[in-house]
C-alpha atoms as one frame of an Amber mdcrd trajectory, in Angstrom:
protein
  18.308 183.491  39.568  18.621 180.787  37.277  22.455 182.175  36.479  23.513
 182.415  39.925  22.301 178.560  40.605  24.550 177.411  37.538  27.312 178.906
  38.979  27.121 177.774  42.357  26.630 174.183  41.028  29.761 174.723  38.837
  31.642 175.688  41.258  30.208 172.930  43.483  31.367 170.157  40.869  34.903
 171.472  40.760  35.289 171.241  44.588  33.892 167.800  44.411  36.089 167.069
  41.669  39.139 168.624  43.782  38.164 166.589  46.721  38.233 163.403  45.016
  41.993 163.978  43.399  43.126 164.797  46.738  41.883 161.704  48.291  43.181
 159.852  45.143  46.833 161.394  45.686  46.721 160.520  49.722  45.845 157.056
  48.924  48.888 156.505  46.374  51.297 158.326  48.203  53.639 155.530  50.502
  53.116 154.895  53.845  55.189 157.417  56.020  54.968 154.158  58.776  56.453
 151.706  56.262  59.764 154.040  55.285  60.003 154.766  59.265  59.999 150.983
  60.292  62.661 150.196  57.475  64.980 153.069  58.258  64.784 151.767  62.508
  65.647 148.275  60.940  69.027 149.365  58.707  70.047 151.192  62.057  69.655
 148.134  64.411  71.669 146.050  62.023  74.391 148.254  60.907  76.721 148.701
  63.652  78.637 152.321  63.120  81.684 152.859  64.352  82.363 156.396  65.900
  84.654 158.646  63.436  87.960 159.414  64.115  88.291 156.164  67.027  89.883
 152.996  65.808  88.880 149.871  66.676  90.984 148.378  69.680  94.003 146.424
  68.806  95.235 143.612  70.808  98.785 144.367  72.114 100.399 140.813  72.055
 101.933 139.290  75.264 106.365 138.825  75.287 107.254 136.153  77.101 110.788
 135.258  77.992 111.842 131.378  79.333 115.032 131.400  81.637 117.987 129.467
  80.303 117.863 125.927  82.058 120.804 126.065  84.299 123.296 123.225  84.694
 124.798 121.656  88.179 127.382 119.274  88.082 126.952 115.851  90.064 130.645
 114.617  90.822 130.887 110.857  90.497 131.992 108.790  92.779 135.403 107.318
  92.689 137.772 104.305  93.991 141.196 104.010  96.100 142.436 100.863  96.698
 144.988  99.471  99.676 146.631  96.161  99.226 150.111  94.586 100.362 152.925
  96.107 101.591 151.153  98.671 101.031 150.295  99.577  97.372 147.989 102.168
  96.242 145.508 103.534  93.595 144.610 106.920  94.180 141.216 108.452  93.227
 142.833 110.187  90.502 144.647 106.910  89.261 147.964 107.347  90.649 149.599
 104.285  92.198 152.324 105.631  94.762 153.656 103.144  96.883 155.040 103.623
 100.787 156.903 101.200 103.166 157.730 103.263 106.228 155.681 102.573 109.444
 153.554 104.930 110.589 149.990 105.982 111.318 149.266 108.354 108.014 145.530
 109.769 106.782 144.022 108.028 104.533 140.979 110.723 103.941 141.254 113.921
 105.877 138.326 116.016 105.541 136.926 119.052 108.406 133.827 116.231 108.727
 135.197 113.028 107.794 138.681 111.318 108.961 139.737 107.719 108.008 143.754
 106.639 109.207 145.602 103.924 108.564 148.345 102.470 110.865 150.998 100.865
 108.704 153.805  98.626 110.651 156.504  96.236 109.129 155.832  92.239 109.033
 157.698  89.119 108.609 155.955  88.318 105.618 156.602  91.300 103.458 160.177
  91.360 104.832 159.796  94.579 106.849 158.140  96.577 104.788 155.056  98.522
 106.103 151.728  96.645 105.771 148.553  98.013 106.508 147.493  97.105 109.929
 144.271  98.857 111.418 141.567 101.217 109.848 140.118 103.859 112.214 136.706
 105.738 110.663 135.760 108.676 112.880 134.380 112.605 112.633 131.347 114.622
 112.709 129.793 113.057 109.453 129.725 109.902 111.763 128.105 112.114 115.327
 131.860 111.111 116.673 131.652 107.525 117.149 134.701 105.535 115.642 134.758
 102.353 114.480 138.057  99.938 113.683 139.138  97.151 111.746 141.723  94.996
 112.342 143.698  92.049 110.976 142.504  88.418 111.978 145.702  87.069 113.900
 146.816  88.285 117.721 143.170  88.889 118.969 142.445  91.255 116.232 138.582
  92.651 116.225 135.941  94.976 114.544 135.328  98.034 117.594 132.649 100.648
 117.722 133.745 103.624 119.893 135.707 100.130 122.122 133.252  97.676 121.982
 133.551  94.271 119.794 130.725  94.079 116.740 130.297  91.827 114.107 132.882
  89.294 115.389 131.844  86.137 113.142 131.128  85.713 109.665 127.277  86.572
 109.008 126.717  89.299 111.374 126.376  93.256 111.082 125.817  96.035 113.277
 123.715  99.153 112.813 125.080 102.606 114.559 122.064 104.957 115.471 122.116
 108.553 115.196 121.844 110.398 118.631 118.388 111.281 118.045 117.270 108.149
 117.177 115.606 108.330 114.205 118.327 106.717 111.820 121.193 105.083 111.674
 125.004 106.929 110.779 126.716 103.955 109.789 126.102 100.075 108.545 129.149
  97.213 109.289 128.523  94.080 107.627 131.305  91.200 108.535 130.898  88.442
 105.224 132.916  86.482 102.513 131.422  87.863  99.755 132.949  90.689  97.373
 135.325  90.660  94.661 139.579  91.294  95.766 141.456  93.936  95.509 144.376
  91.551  95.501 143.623  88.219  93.421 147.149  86.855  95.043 144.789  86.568
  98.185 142.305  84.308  96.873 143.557  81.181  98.357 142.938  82.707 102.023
 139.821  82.205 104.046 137.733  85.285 103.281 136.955  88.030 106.005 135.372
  91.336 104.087 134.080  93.619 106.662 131.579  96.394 104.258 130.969  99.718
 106.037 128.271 102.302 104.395 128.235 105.723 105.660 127.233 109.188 105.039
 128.545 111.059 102.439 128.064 108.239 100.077 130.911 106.624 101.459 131.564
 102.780 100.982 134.517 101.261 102.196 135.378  97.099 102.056 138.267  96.079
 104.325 139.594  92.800 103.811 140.828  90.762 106.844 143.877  88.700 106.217
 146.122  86.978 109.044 148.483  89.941 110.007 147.529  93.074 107.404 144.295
  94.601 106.082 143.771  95.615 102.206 141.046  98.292 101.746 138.416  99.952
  99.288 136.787 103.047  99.663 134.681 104.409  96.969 132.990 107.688  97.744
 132.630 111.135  95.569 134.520 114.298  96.271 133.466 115.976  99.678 132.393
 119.532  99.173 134.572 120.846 101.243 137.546 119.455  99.748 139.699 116.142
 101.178 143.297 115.324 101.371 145.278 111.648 102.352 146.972 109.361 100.548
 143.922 108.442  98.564 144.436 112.122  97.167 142.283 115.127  96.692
């Protein structure tokens, strides 16, 4: 009996003893909790791209800018009238004429301007300019005159006397109402086309119409001289001012 009890506590001690180093080993061992929470961190922070997808590439954006384009203004020119009569084209020529006649001066499908041209005593028969007649669509088909200062001569819209003193103008209103087609103003002020004439009494009669159109007439006694400055018409022009 006493044998058997030495055994039994033997083998009692080494269970103990067993017990103990397994407890021992559990403590030491690392936390399964710890090396969980770390590995969940690494994977929130590390961002993994999938394999065999490439990360997206920005295609870049061609754009193309039109060539400017280009129109050409055409500047306005001058033809001058003076004497018996003598010219200077729009293009610079000077051509001179001494037959009578009533010729074009600008001849346009819109826009027509004539010039009567008669013989005096004071240019020894040669043709002087002696009216101005302005008429056409550009102008709703009114027409206004000019002529000289001697023999009851008079500024006429579509018949009727305007501007007949020194001072005055006249405005022509459009059919509708709303504007005007043409301006006559009847003064003493601009600058000759003939300085000869200076010594005379001045009578400049200034007309401003559509199409950019500006013409000066000069009254003298018994023959006009005349400036028109305008730009080409679109649809092309002919006269003796030229083309």
């Amino acid at each position: 009996v006493t044998q058997k009890r030495k055994t039994y506590y033997g083998l009692l001690a080494c269970l103990l003893v067993l017990l103990v180093m397994a407890v021992a080993i559990c403590l030491a061992a690392p936390s399964p909790t710890t090396t969980l929470k770390a590995a969940i961190t690494m994977t929130t922070t590390v961002r993994v791209l999938p394999i065999g997808i490439p990360p997206p590439q920005t295609t870049p954006v061609l754009t193309t800018t039109p060539a400017p384009t280009t129109t050409t203004v055409a500047l306005p020119k001058t033809c001058l009238f003076w004497g018996d009569p003598h010219l200077v084209t729009f293009d610079g020529a000077r051509p001179s004429f001494y037959g009578d006649g009533e010729y074009w001066i600008v001849k346009n499908p819109r826009v027509s301007i004539q010039g009567r041209f008669r013989g005096t005593k004071y240019t020894y028969g040669l043709a002087a300019t002696q009216k101005i007649a302005i008429g056409g669509a550009f102008i709703e088909g009114h027409v206004i005159e000019v002529e000289p200062m001697e023999d009851g001569g008079k500024i006429l819209v579509d018949g009727v006397e305007v501007c007949s003193h020194l001072g005055s103008s006249k405005k022509i209103p459009t059919k509708d109402g709303q504007g005007f087609v043409a301006t006559i103003t009847h003064d003493d002020i601009g600058e000759l086309v003939d300085k000869a004439a200076s010594q005379f009494a001045r009578h400049m009669v200034h007309i401003y119409l559509p199409e950019g159109i500006h013409m000066t007439i000069f009254r003298w006694t018994n023959y006009l001289d005349l400036k028109i400055t305008m730009a080409p018409l679109p649809e092309g022009q002919d006269g003796s001012c030229g083309n």
